[in-house]
PDB file of C-alpha atoms in Angstrom:
ATOM      1  CA  MET A 337      -6.180 -27.639 -49.250  1.00  0.00           C
ATOM      2  CA  LEU A 338      -6.176 -30.825 -51.329  1.00  0.00           C
ATOM      3  CA  ASP A 339      -7.993 -30.520 -54.675  1.00  0.00           C
ATOM      4  CA  LEU A 340     -10.622 -33.146 -55.333  1.00  0.00           C
ATOM      5  CA  ASP A 341     -10.067 -33.641 -58.919  1.00  0.00           C
ATOM      6  CA  ARG A 342      -6.301 -34.200 -58.296  1.00  0.00           C
ATOM      7  CA  LEU A 343      -7.117 -36.701 -55.673  1.00  0.00           C
ATOM      8  CA  ARG A 344      -9.588 -38.367 -58.074  1.00  0.00           C
ATOM      9  CA  ALA A 345      -6.737 -38.673 -60.708  1.00  0.00           C
ATOM     10  CA  LEU A 346      -4.263 -40.268 -58.268  1.00  0.00           C
ATOM     11  CA  HIS A 347      -7.120 -42.659 -57.124  1.00  0.00           C
ATOM     12  CA  ALA A 348      -7.844 -43.633 -60.800  1.00  0.00           C
ATOM     13  CA  VAL A 349      -4.151 -44.290 -61.251  1.00  0.00           C
ATOM     14  CA  ALA A 350      -4.121 -46.481 -58.190  1.00  0.00           C
ATOM     15  CA  THR A 351      -7.322 -48.463 -59.230  1.00  0.00           C
ATOM     16  CA  HIS A 352      -6.594 -48.858 -62.905  1.00  0.00           C
ATOM     17  CA  GLY A 353      -2.813 -49.430 -62.692  1.00  0.00           C
ATOM     18  CA  SER A 354      -1.445 -46.685 -65.147  1.00  0.00           C
ATOM     19  CA  VAL A 355      -1.919 -43.089 -66.280  1.00  0.00           C
ATOM     20  CA  SER A 356      -3.330 -44.045 -69.559  1.00  0.00           C
ATOM     21  CA  ALA A 357      -5.881 -46.464 -67.998  1.00  0.00           C
ATOM     22  CA  ALA A 358      -6.789 -43.749 -65.580  1.00  0.00           C
ATOM     23  CA  ALA A 359      -7.345 -41.124 -68.349  1.00  0.00           C
ATOM     24  CA  GLU A 360      -9.588 -43.613 -70.089  1.00  0.00           C
ATOM     25  CA  ALA A 361     -11.722 -44.191 -67.004  1.00  0.00           C
ATOM     26  CA  LEU A 362     -12.000 -40.593 -66.351  1.00  0.00           C
ATOM     27  CA  HIS A 363     -12.724 -39.787 -69.986  1.00  0.00           C
ATOM     28  CA  VAL A 364      -9.830 -37.214 -70.166  1.00  0.00           C
ATOM     29  CA  THR A 365      -6.472 -37.217 -71.940  1.00  0.00           C
ATOM     30  CA  THR A 366      -3.367 -38.826 -70.537  1.00  0.00           C
ATOM     31  CA  SER A 367      -1.815 -35.378 -70.541  1.00  0.00           C
ATOM     32  CA  ALA A 368      -4.685 -34.098 -68.342  1.00  0.00           C
ATOM     33  CA  VAL A 369      -4.081 -36.779 -65.778  1.00  0.00           C
ATOM     34  CA  SER A 370      -0.394 -36.250 -65.772  1.00  0.00           C
ATOM     35  CA  GLN A 371      -0.817 -32.399 -65.230  1.00  0.00           C
ATOM     36  CA  GLN A 372      -3.230 -33.082 -62.303  1.00  0.00           C
ATOM     37  CA  LEU A 373      -0.687 -35.487 -60.695  1.00  0.00           C
ATOM     38  CA  ALA A 374       2.185 -32.981 -61.186  1.00  0.00           C
ATOM     39  CA  LYS A 375      -0.096 -30.235 -59.351  1.00  0.00           C
ATOM     40  CA  LEU A 376      -0.842 -32.620 -56.721  1.00  0.00           C
ATOM     41  CA  GLU A 377       2.897 -33.309 -56.083  1.00  0.00           C
ATOM     42  CA  ARG A 378       3.605 -29.634 -55.784  1.00  0.00           C
ATOM     43  CA  GLU A 379       0.561 -29.266 -53.501  1.00  0.00           C
ATOM     44  CA  THR A 380       1.604 -32.134 -51.118  1.00  0.00           C
ATOM     45  CA  ALA A 381       5.422 -31.591 -51.543  1.00  0.00           C
ATOM     46  CA  HIS A 382       5.799 -35.229 -52.094  1.00  0.00           C
ATOM     47  CA  LYS A 383       6.693 -37.330 -55.041  1.00  0.00           C
ATOM     48  CA  LEU A 384       3.737 -39.511 -55.804  1.00  0.00           C
ATOM     49  CA  LEU A 385       4.903 -41.712 -58.874  1.00  0.00           C
ATOM     50  CA  GLU A 386       8.036 -43.552 -59.719  1.00  0.00           C
ATOM     51  CA  ARG A 387       9.075 -45.177 -62.972  1.00  0.00           C
ATOM     52  CA  ASN A 388       8.618 -48.930 -63.024  1.00  0.00           C
ATOM     53  CA  GLY A 389       9.889 -50.403 -66.313  1.00  0.00           C
ATOM     54  CA  ARG A 390       7.694 -48.895 -68.933  1.00  0.00           C
ATOM     55  CA  GLY A 391       5.023 -48.007 -66.354  1.00  0.00           C
ATOM     56  CA  VAL A 392       4.737 -46.239 -63.114  1.00  0.00           C
ATOM     57  CA  LYS A 393       4.279 -47.343 -59.400  1.00  0.00           C
ATOM     58  CA  LEU A 394       3.010 -45.402 -56.386  1.00  0.00           C
ATOM     59  CA  THR A 395       5.213 -44.129 -53.717  1.00  0.00           C
ATOM     60  CA  ASP A 396       4.643 -44.733 -50.025  1.00  0.00           C
ATOM     61  CA  ALA A 397       3.246 -41.154 -49.883  1.00  0.00           C
ATOM     62  CA  ALA A 398       1.043 -41.752 -52.717  1.00  0.00           C
ATOM     63  CA  LYS A 399      -0.387 -45.089 -51.296  1.00  0.00           C
ATOM     64  CA  LEU A 400      -1.143 -43.159 -48.058  1.00  0.00           C
ATOM     65  CA  LEU A 401      -2.854 -40.366 -50.020  1.00  0.00           C
ATOM     66  CA  VAL A 402      -4.875 -42.927 -51.906  1.00  0.00           C
ATOM     67  CA  MET A 403      -6.026 -44.613 -48.701  1.00  0.00           C
ATOM     68  CA  HIS A 404      -7.504 -41.219 -47.626  1.00  0.00           C
ATOM     69  CA  ALA A 405      -8.696 -40.434 -51.111  1.00  0.00           C
ATOM     70  CA  ASP A 406     -10.707 -43.572 -51.077  1.00  0.00           C
ATOM     71  CA  ARG A 407     -12.640 -42.362 -48.119  1.00  0.00           C
ATOM     72  CA  ILE A 408     -12.995 -38.880 -49.164  1.00  0.00           C
ATOM     73  CA  LEU A 409     -14.410 -39.888 -52.587  1.00  0.00           C
ATOM     74  CA  SER A 410     -16.830 -42.276 -50.934  1.00  0.00           C
ATOM     75  CA  LEU A 411     -18.053 -39.420 -48.720  1.00  0.00           C
ATOM     76  CA  VAL A 412     -18.341 -37.212 -51.719  1.00  0.00           C
ATOM     77  CA  GLU A 413     -20.534 -39.775 -53.457  1.00  0.00           C
ATOM     78  CA  ARG A 414     -22.694 -40.362 -50.493  1.00  0.00           C
ATOM     79  CA  ALA A 415     -23.144 -36.614 -50.163  1.00  0.00           C
ATOM     80  CA  GLU A 416     -24.092 -36.367 -53.914  1.00  0.00           C
ATOM     81  CA  ALA A 417     -26.581 -39.111 -53.378  1.00  0.00           C
ATOM     82  CA  ASP A 418     -28.054 -37.607 -50.249  1.00  0.00           C
ATOM     83  CA  LEU A 419     -28.498 -34.327 -52.163  1.00  0.00           C
ATOM     84  CA  GLU A 420     -30.235 -36.103 -55.146  1.00  0.00           C
ATOM     85  CA  ALA A 421     -32.333 -37.803 -52.576  1.00  0.00           C
ATOM     86  CA  HIS A 422     -33.322 -34.579 -51.039  1.00  0.00           C
ATOM     87  CA  ARG A 423     -34.401 -33.223 -54.377  1.00  0.00           C
ATOM     88  CA  GLY A 424     -36.278 -36.300 -54.922  1.00  0.00           C
ATOM     89  CA  VAL A 425     -35.863 -35.874 -58.792  1.00  0.00           C
ATOM     90  CA  VAL A 426     -34.691 -38.647 -61.153  1.00  0.00           C
ATOM     91  CA  VAL A 427     -32.263 -36.870 -63.333  1.00  0.00           C
ATOM     92  CA  GLY A 428     -28.698 -37.166 -64.709  1.00  0.00           C
ATOM     93  CA  GLU A 429     -26.801 -40.200 -66.050  1.00  0.00           C
ATOM     94  CA  LEU A 430     -26.857 -43.702 -64.919  1.00  0.00           C
ATOM     95  CA  SER A 431     -24.387 -46.461 -66.297  1.00  0.00           C
ATOM     96  CA  LEU A 432     -25.706 -49.885 -66.426  1.00  0.00           C
ATOM     97  CA  GLY A 433     -23.887 -53.090 -66.978  1.00  0.00           C
ATOM     98  CA  ALA A 434     -25.599 -56.386 -67.558  1.00  0.00           C
ATOM     99  CA  PHE A 435     -25.069 -59.895 -69.011  1.00  0.00           C
ATOM    100  CA  PRO A 436     -26.628 -60.811 -72.479  1.00  0.00           C
ATOM    101  CA  THR A 437     -29.828 -62.439 -71.635  1.00  0.00           C
ATOM    102  CA  ALA A 438     -30.600 -59.753 -68.990  1.00  0.00           C
ATOM    103  CA  ILE A 439     -30.061 -56.993 -71.737  1.00  0.00           C
ATOM    104  CA  ARG A 440     -32.365 -58.968 -74.063  1.00  0.00           C
ATOM    105  CA  GLY A 441     -34.921 -60.031 -71.544  1.00  0.00           C
ATOM    106  CA  LEU A 442     -35.136 -57.291 -68.976  1.00  0.00           C
ATOM    107  CA  VAL A 443     -33.400 -54.152 -69.932  1.00  0.00           C
ATOM    108  CA  PRO A 444     -35.493 -52.978 -73.069  1.00  0.00           C
ATOM    109  CA  ALA A 445     -38.769 -52.818 -71.156  1.00  0.00           C
ATOM    110  CA  ALA A 446     -37.129 -51.257 -68.032  1.00  0.00           C
ATOM    111  CA  LEU A 447     -35.396 -48.586 -70.267  1.00  0.00           C
ATOM    112  CA  ARG A 448     -38.639 -47.869 -72.004  1.00  0.00           C
ATOM    113  CA  ASP A 449     -40.473 -47.470 -68.660  1.00  0.00           C
ATOM    114  CA  LEU A 450     -37.722 -45.116 -67.379  1.00  0.00           C
ATOM    115  CA  ARG A 451     -37.794 -42.902 -70.442  1.00  0.00           C
ATOM    116  CA  ALA A 452     -41.499 -42.520 -70.118  1.00  0.00           C
ATOM    117  CA  ARG A 453     -41.381 -41.760 -66.383  1.00  0.00           C
ATOM    118  CA  HIS A 454     -38.204 -39.864 -66.071  1.00  0.00           C
ATOM    119  CA  PRO A 455     -37.320 -38.207 -69.431  1.00  0.00           C
ATOM    120  CA  ASP A 456     -34.426 -36.332 -67.877  1.00  0.00           C
ATOM    121  CA  LEU A 457     -32.639 -39.477 -66.784  1.00  0.00           C
ATOM    122  CA  ARG A 458     -29.963 -40.833 -69.365  1.00  0.00           C
ATOM    123  CA  VAL A 459     -29.226 -44.543 -68.992  1.00  0.00           C
ATOM    124  CA  LEU A 460     -26.101 -45.868 -70.648  1.00  0.00           C
ATOM    125  CA  VAL A 461     -26.069 -49.834 -71.193  1.00  0.00           C
ATOM    126  CA  THR A 462     -22.976 -52.008 -71.782  1.00  0.00           C
ATOM    127  CA  GLU A 463     -22.730 -55.742 -71.821  1.00  0.00           C
ATOM    128  CA  HIS A 464     -20.608 -57.448 -69.230  1.00  0.00           C
ATOM    129  CA  ASP A 465     -20.181 -60.839 -67.614  1.00  0.00           C
ATOM    130  CA  PRO A 466     -21.070 -60.612 -63.820  1.00  0.00           C
ATOM    131  CA  PHE A 467     -17.407 -61.560 -62.971  1.00  0.00           C
ATOM    132  CA  VAL A 468     -16.515 -58.213 -64.730  1.00  0.00           C
ATOM    133  CA  SER A 469     -19.516 -55.918 -64.005  1.00  0.00           C
ATOM    134  CA  ALA A 470     -19.427 -56.258 -60.209  1.00  0.00           C
ATOM    135  CA  PRO A 471     -15.811 -55.161 -59.819  1.00  0.00           C
ATOM    136  CA  LEU A 472     -16.600 -52.282 -62.355  1.00  0.00           C
ATOM    137  CA  VAL A 473     -19.289 -51.118 -59.994  1.00  0.00           C
ATOM    138  CA  ALA A 474     -17.020 -51.267 -57.009  1.00  0.00           C
ATOM    139  CA  ARG A 475     -14.376 -49.158 -58.871  1.00  0.00           C
ATOM    140  CA  GLY A 476     -16.911 -46.688 -59.901  1.00  0.00           C
ATOM    141  CA  ASP A 477     -16.897 -47.334 -63.697  1.00  0.00           C
ATOM    142  CA  LEU A 478     -20.473 -48.466 -63.489  1.00  0.00           C
ATOM    143  CA  ASP A 479     -23.328 -47.076 -61.351  1.00  0.00           C
ATOM    144  CA  LEU A 480     -25.414 -50.358 -61.440  1.00  0.00           C
ATOM    145  CA  ALA A 481     -24.903 -53.889 -62.712  1.00  0.00           C
ATOM    146  CA  ILE A 482     -27.335 -56.818 -63.312  1.00  0.00           C
ATOM    147  CA  VAL A 483     -25.465 -60.014 -62.078  1.00  0.00           C
ATOM    148  CA  GLN A 484     -26.512 -63.626 -61.653  1.00  0.00           C
ATOM    149  CA  ASP A 485     -25.743 -66.609 -59.604  1.00  0.00           C
ATOM    150  CA  TRP A 486     -27.054 -70.279 -59.589  1.00  0.00           C
ATOM    151  CA  ASN A 487     -28.780 -72.051 -56.772  1.00  0.00           C
ATOM    152  CA  ASN A 488     -26.000 -74.387 -56.230  1.00  0.00           C
ATOM    153  CA  GLU A 489     -23.205 -71.701 -56.396  1.00  0.00           C
ATOM    154  CA  PRO A 490     -23.672 -68.160 -55.001  1.00  0.00           C
ATOM    155  CA  LEU A 491     -21.909 -65.189 -56.356  1.00  0.00           C
ATOM    156  CA  SER A 492     -19.742 -63.155 -53.905  1.00  0.00           C
ATOM    157  CA  VAL A 493     -19.591 -59.466 -54.649  1.00  0.00           C
ATOM    158  CA  PRO A 494     -16.845 -56.937 -53.707  1.00  0.00           C
ATOM    159  CA  GLU A 495     -16.954 -55.228 -50.320  1.00  0.00           C
ATOM    160  CA  GLY A 496     -18.943 -52.017 -50.396  1.00  0.00           C
ATOM    161  CA  LEU A 497     -21.608 -53.248 -52.790  1.00  0.00           C
ATOM    162  CA  VAL A 498     -25.282 -53.639 -52.086  1.00  0.00           C
ATOM    163  CA  LYS A 499     -27.098 -56.609 -53.760  1.00  0.00           C
ATOM    164  CA  GLY A 500     -30.825 -56.400 -54.433  1.00  0.00           C
ATOM    165  CA  MET A 501     -32.931 -59.342 -55.852  1.00  0.00           C
ATOM    166  CA  ILE A 502     -34.663 -58.700 -59.183  1.00  0.00           C
ATOM    167  CA  CYS A 503     -36.106 -62.131 -59.923  1.00  0.00           C
ATOM    168  CA  GLU A 504     -35.339 -65.978 -60.273  1.00  0.00           C
ATOM    169  CA  ASP A 505     -34.991 -67.553 -63.723  1.00  0.00           C
ATOM    170  CA  LEU A 506     -35.429 -71.209 -64.435  1.00  0.00           C
ATOM    171  CA  ALA A 507     -33.187 -73.121 -66.875  1.00  0.00           C
ATOM    172  CA  ASP A 508     -33.824 -76.056 -69.137  1.00  0.00           C
ATOM    173  CA  VAL A 509     -31.393 -78.028 -71.289  1.00  0.00           C
ATOM    174  CA  ALA A 510     -31.278 -77.924 -75.028  1.00  0.00           C
ATOM    175  CA  VAL A 511     -30.132 -81.036 -76.964  1.00  0.00           C
ATOM    176  CA  PRO A 512     -29.985 -81.936 -80.695  1.00  0.00           C
ATOM    177  CA  ALA A 513     -33.309 -83.165 -81.961  1.00  0.00           C
ATOM    178  CA  GLY A 514     -31.719 -86.529 -82.587  1.00  0.00           C
ATOM    179  CA  HIS A 515     -30.463 -86.991 -79.104  1.00  0.00           C
ATOM    180  CA  PRO A 516     -31.583 -90.378 -77.514  1.00  0.00           C
ATOM    181  CA  LEU A 517     -33.201 -88.303 -74.724  1.00  0.00           C
ATOM    182  CA  ALA A 518     -34.901 -85.687 -76.907  1.00  0.00           C
ATOM    183  CA  GLY A 519     -38.370 -87.177 -76.523  1.00  0.00           C
ATOM    184  CA  ARG A 520     -38.281 -87.151 -72.673  1.00  0.00           C
ATOM    185  CA  ASP A 521     -40.566 -84.627 -70.797  1.00  0.00           C
ATOM    186  CA  GLU A 522     -37.858 -84.325 -68.053  1.00  0.00           C
ATOM    187  CA  ILE A 523     -34.451 -85.663 -67.120  1.00  0.00           C
ATOM    188  CA  ASP A 524     -31.787 -85.452 -64.399  1.00  0.00           C
ATOM    189  CA  LEU A 525     -28.772 -83.392 -65.602  1.00  0.00           C
ATOM    190  CA  LYS A 526     -26.448 -86.186 -64.594  1.00  0.00           C
ATOM    191  CA  GLU A 527     -27.928 -88.277 -67.476  1.00  0.00           C
ATOM    192  CA  LEU A 528     -26.080 -85.823 -69.842  1.00  0.00           C
ATOM    193  CA  ALA A 529     -23.014 -85.424 -67.895  1.00  0.00           C
ATOM    194  CA  GLY A 530     -20.819 -87.433 -70.364  1.00  0.00           C
ATOM    195  CA  ASP A 531     -22.144 -85.506 -73.482  1.00  0.00           C
ATOM    196  CA  CYS A 532     -20.330 -82.880 -75.356  1.00  0.00           C
ATOM    197  CA  TRP A 533     -21.286 -79.362 -74.131  1.00  0.00           C
ATOM    198  CA  ILE A 534     -21.605 -75.899 -75.655  1.00  0.00           C
ATOM    199  CA  SER A 535     -21.266 -72.890 -73.121  1.00  0.00           C
ATOM    200  CA  SER A 536     -19.799 -69.438 -72.736  1.00  0.00           C
ATOM    201  CA  PRO A 537     -16.075 -69.148 -72.728  1.00  0.00           C
ATOM    202  CA  PRO A 538     -13.882 -70.325 -69.693  1.00  0.00           C
ATOM    203  CA  GLY A 539     -13.728 -67.635 -67.057  1.00  0.00           C
ATOM    204  CA  THR A 540     -17.368 -66.403 -67.491  1.00  0.00           C
ATOM    205  CA  ILE A 541     -19.800 -67.207 -64.808  1.00  0.00           C
ATOM    206  CA  CYS A 542     -22.015 -69.640 -66.868  1.00  0.00           C
ATOM    207  CA  CYS A 543     -18.990 -71.833 -67.888  1.00  0.00           C
ATOM    208  CA  ASP A 544     -17.484 -71.851 -64.582  1.00  0.00           C
ATOM    209  CA  TRP A 545     -20.744 -72.822 -63.031  1.00  0.00           C
ATOM    210  CA  LEU A 546     -21.427 -75.608 -65.635  1.00  0.00           C
ATOM    211  CA  THR A 547     -17.913 -77.019 -65.163  1.00  0.00           C
ATOM    212  CA  HIS A 548     -18.404 -77.158 -61.412  1.00  0.00           C
ATOM    213  CA  THR A 549     -21.868 -78.618 -61.679  1.00  0.00           C
ATOM    214  CA  LEU A 550     -20.941 -81.411 -64.087  1.00  0.00           C
ATOM    215  CA  ARG A 551     -17.873 -82.271 -61.886  1.00  0.00           C
ATOM    216  CA  THR A 552     -20.295 -83.133 -59.042  1.00  0.00           C
ATOM    217  CA  PHE A 553     -21.373 -86.054 -61.131  1.00  0.00           C
ATOM    218  CA  ASP A 554     -17.888 -87.343 -61.314  1.00  0.00           C
ATOM    219  CA  SER A 555     -17.746 -86.513 -64.886  1.00  0.00           C
ATOM    220  CA  GLU A 556     -14.891 -84.234 -66.360  1.00  0.00           C
ATOM    221  CA  PRO A 557     -16.928 -81.838 -68.567  1.00  0.00           C
ATOM    222  CA  ARG A 558     -16.341 -82.054 -72.372  1.00  0.00           C
ATOM    223  CA  LEU A 559     -16.723 -78.386 -73.421  1.00  0.00           C
ATOM    224  CA  HIS A 560     -16.011 -78.612 -77.095  1.00  0.00           C
ATOM    225  CA  HIS A 561     -17.498 -75.273 -78.331  1.00  0.00           C
ATOM    226  CA  THR A 562     -17.904 -71.930 -76.738  1.00  0.00           C
ATOM    227  CA  ALA A 563     -19.993 -68.866 -77.625  1.00  0.00           C
ATOM    228  CA  TYR A 564     -21.045 -65.946 -75.708  1.00  0.00           C
ATOM    229  CA  GLU A 565     -24.554 -65.619 -77.192  1.00  0.00           C
ATOM    230  CA  ILE A 566     -27.342 -68.193 -76.462  1.00  0.00           C
ATOM    231  CA  SER A 567     -28.601 -67.893 -79.947  1.00  0.00           C
ATOM    232  CA  SER A 568     -25.006 -69.041 -81.258  1.00  0.00           C
ATOM    233  CA  GLN A 569     -24.942 -71.825 -78.691  1.00  0.00           C
ATOM    234  CA  LEU A 570     -28.363 -73.016 -79.954  1.00  0.00           C
ATOM    235  CA  ALA A 571     -27.217 -73.031 -83.675  1.00  0.00           C
ATOM    236  CA  LEU A 572     -24.337 -75.299 -82.607  1.00  0.00           C
ATOM    237  CA  VAL A 573     -26.876 -77.597 -80.839  1.00  0.00           C
ATOM    238  CA  ALA A 574     -29.102 -77.499 -83.906  1.00  0.00           C
ATOM    239  CA  ALA A 575     -25.898 -78.920 -85.797  1.00  0.00           C
ATOM    240  CA  GLY A 576     -25.681 -81.727 -83.315  1.00  0.00           C
ATOM    241  CA  LEU A 577     -22.469 -80.595 -81.785  1.00  0.00           C
ATOM    242  CA  GLY A 578     -23.530 -80.839 -78.141  1.00  0.00           C
ATOM    243  CA  ASP A 579     -25.919 -79.678 -75.522  1.00  0.00           C
ATOM    244  CA  CYS A 580     -26.478 -76.377 -73.641  1.00  0.00           C
ATOM    245  CA  ILE A 581     -28.041 -74.882 -70.606  1.00  0.00           C
ATOM    246  CA  LEU A 582     -31.015 -72.731 -71.691  1.00  0.00           C
ATOM    247  CA  PRO A 583     -32.322 -70.113 -69.354  1.00  0.00           C
ATOM    248  CA  ARG A 584     -35.971 -68.854 -69.969  1.00  0.00           C
ATOM    249  CA  LEU A 585     -35.160 -65.312 -69.550  1.00  0.00           C
ATOM    250  CA  GLY A 586     -34.620 -63.574 -72.996  1.00  0.00           C
ATOM    251  CA  ARG A 587     -35.182 -66.874 -74.808  1.00  0.00           C
ATOM    252  CA  ASP A 588     -35.462 -66.440 -78.529  1.00  0.00           C
ATOM    253  CA  PRO A 589     -37.646 -68.860 -80.840  1.00  0.00           C
ATOM    254  CA  LEU A 590     -35.678 -72.169 -81.063  1.00  0.00           C
ATOM    255  CA  PRO A 591     -34.187 -73.145 -84.264  1.00  0.00           C
ATOM    256  CA  GLU A 592     -35.123 -76.274 -86.100  1.00  0.00           C
ATOM    257  CA  GLY A 593     -33.220 -79.194 -84.898  1.00  0.00           C
ATOM    258  CA  VAL A 594     -33.277 -78.331 -81.150  1.00  0.00           C
ATOM    259  CA  ALA A 595     -35.127 -80.105 -78.437  1.00  0.00           C
ATOM    260  CA  VAL A 596     -35.802 -78.495 -75.068  1.00  0.00           C
ATOM    261  CA  ILE A 597     -36.171 -80.698 -71.832  1.00  0.00           C
ATOM    262  CA  ARG A 598     -37.028 -79.815 -68.368  1.00  0.00           C
ATOM    263  CA  LEU A 599     -34.825 -80.887 -65.577  1.00  0.00           C
ATOM    264  CA  ARG A 600     -36.491 -83.001 -62.909  1.00  0.00           C
ATOM    265  CA  ARG A 601     -34.481 -81.088 -60.146  1.00  0.00           C
ATOM    266  CA  PRO A 602     -34.824 -77.517 -61.408  1.00  0.00           C
ATOM    267  CA  LEU A 603     -31.884 -75.351 -62.073  1.00  0.00           C
ATOM    268  CA  SER A 604     -32.347 -71.794 -61.325  1.00  0.00           C
ATOM    269  CA  ARG A 605     -30.342 -68.634 -61.392  1.00  0.00           C
ATOM    270  CA  ARG A 606     -31.008 -65.721 -59.296  1.00  0.00           C
ATOM    271  CA  ILE A 607     -30.767 -62.272 -60.893  1.00  0.00           C
ATOM    272  CA  TYR A 608     -29.644 -59.241 -58.820  1.00  0.00           C
ATOM    273  CA  ALA A 609     -28.794 -55.680 -59.179  1.00  0.00           C
ATOM    274  CA  VAL A 610     -25.591 -54.382 -57.400  1.00  0.00           C
ATOM    275  CA  TRP A 611     -24.701 -50.808 -56.598  1.00  0.00           C
ATOM    276  CA  ARG A 612     -22.288 -48.981 -54.318  1.00  0.00           C
ATOM    277  CA  GLU A 613     -23.402 -48.436 -50.730  1.00  0.00           C
ATOM    278  CA  GLU A 614     -22.649 -44.815 -51.009  1.00  0.00           C
ATOM    279  CA  ALA A 615     -24.893 -44.387 -53.929  1.00  0.00           C
ATOM    280  CA  ALA A 616     -27.917 -46.233 -52.359  1.00  0.00           C
ATOM    281  CA  ARG A 617     -30.109 -43.261 -51.842  1.00  0.00           C
ATOM    282  CA  ARG A 618     -29.828 -41.875 -55.424  1.00  0.00           C
ATOM    283  CA  PRO A 619     -33.333 -41.615 -56.925  1.00  0.00           C
ATOM    284  CA  ALA A 620     -31.983 -42.807 -60.338  1.00  0.00           C
ATOM    285  CA  ILE A 621     -30.840 -46.164 -58.939  1.00  0.00           C
ATOM    286  CA  CYS A 622     -34.155 -46.533 -57.060  1.00  0.00           C
ATOM    287  CA  ALA A 623     -36.180 -45.890 -60.167  1.00  0.00           C
ATOM    288  CA  ALA A 624     -33.932 -48.248 -62.186  1.00  0.00           C
ATOM    289  CA  LEU A 625     -34.413 -51.000 -59.676  1.00  0.00           C
ATOM    290  CA  ASP A 626     -38.369 -50.526 -59.751  1.00  0.00           C
ATOM    291  CA  ALA A 627     -38.241 -50.625 -63.597  1.00  0.00           C
ATOM    292  CA  LEU A 628     -36.170 -53.738 -63.696  1.00  0.00           C
ATOM    293  CA  ARG A 629     -38.429 -55.516 -61.250  1.00  0.00           C
ATOM    294  CA  ALA A 630     -41.504 -54.561 -63.059  1.00  0.00           C
ATOM    295  CA  SER A 631     -39.948 -55.828 -66.316  1.00  0.00           C
ATOM    296  CA  ALA A 632     -39.104 -59.208 -64.599  1.00  0.00           C
ATOM    297  CA  ARG A 633     -42.554 -59.524 -63.199  1.00  0.00           C
ATOM    298  CA  SER A 634     -44.007 -59.130 -66.769  1.00  0.00           C
ATOM    299  CA  VAL A 635     -41.551 -61.461 -68.402  1.00  0.00           C
ATOM    300  CA  LEU A 636     -42.199 -64.173 -65.721  1.00  0.00           C
ATOM    301  CA  SER A 637     -45.898 -63.835 -66.021  1.00  0.00           C
ATOM    302  CA  ASP A 638     -45.671 -64.208 -69.750  1.00  0.00           C
ATOM    303  CA  GLU A 639     -43.481 -67.471 -69.246  1.00  0.00           C
ATOM    304  CA  GLU A 640     -46.208 -68.802 -67.073  1.00  0.00           C
TER     305      GLU A 640
END
């Protein structure tokens, strides 16, 4: 009979690309993964890994086994979720990934609520861009992720994930206080298309969205400065170095030298949670979604 832990080790190597990466994902030593794979080779009477330069590659037999392991591990996760749902108790560990403003604007109140209602649930939070966190959920490295997309550019999520709405967040534009349009109540974004811009680094969802949006105005974006944190972007705006898109969720007090202008055609981003279909019935995921939505309702009512 095939051993589940050994199948999981092989599946992790296939998913993460190397024995060392699989060991890191499984929170064990490289030696432990190698031992599990050696036992699986003896158990199946097939060679599963071959040398490929400095790394390894899966044999045809291993690829066949991984295909079955994927289905087996999904069924195991579904069974575990069903058992948790049957017990109806919110316990255990839940790994949550979120982008910076969601961590600042939604997560603290949600975690405080979860701790009060479900003291036996341990939530572990890490910061990730949605382009990173959604695949991590699909791979099983995260249980739940908070992701975002914009009203003019939807985010596709990997197959096998479920997406649930948390809230919608409006965005304004921040410009230096000395900007010619700083005194306006509202503007069209295309009026700023030729300006210098400050955004998160290329390859992140906000930067890619801003680039795409500005190009619709027949303007090649001038992204002169990049920073992950909104507070850092605003410091650069205050220094007169460019404009930035400023979501309302998790917004800190503005530094001196920054003017915020509403957009005549509102820009909004939709904030979702994503989780694996197999884990949908886990009480911990249901409780986390309830807490995140309650936090969003509170934040949005404060903004109004």
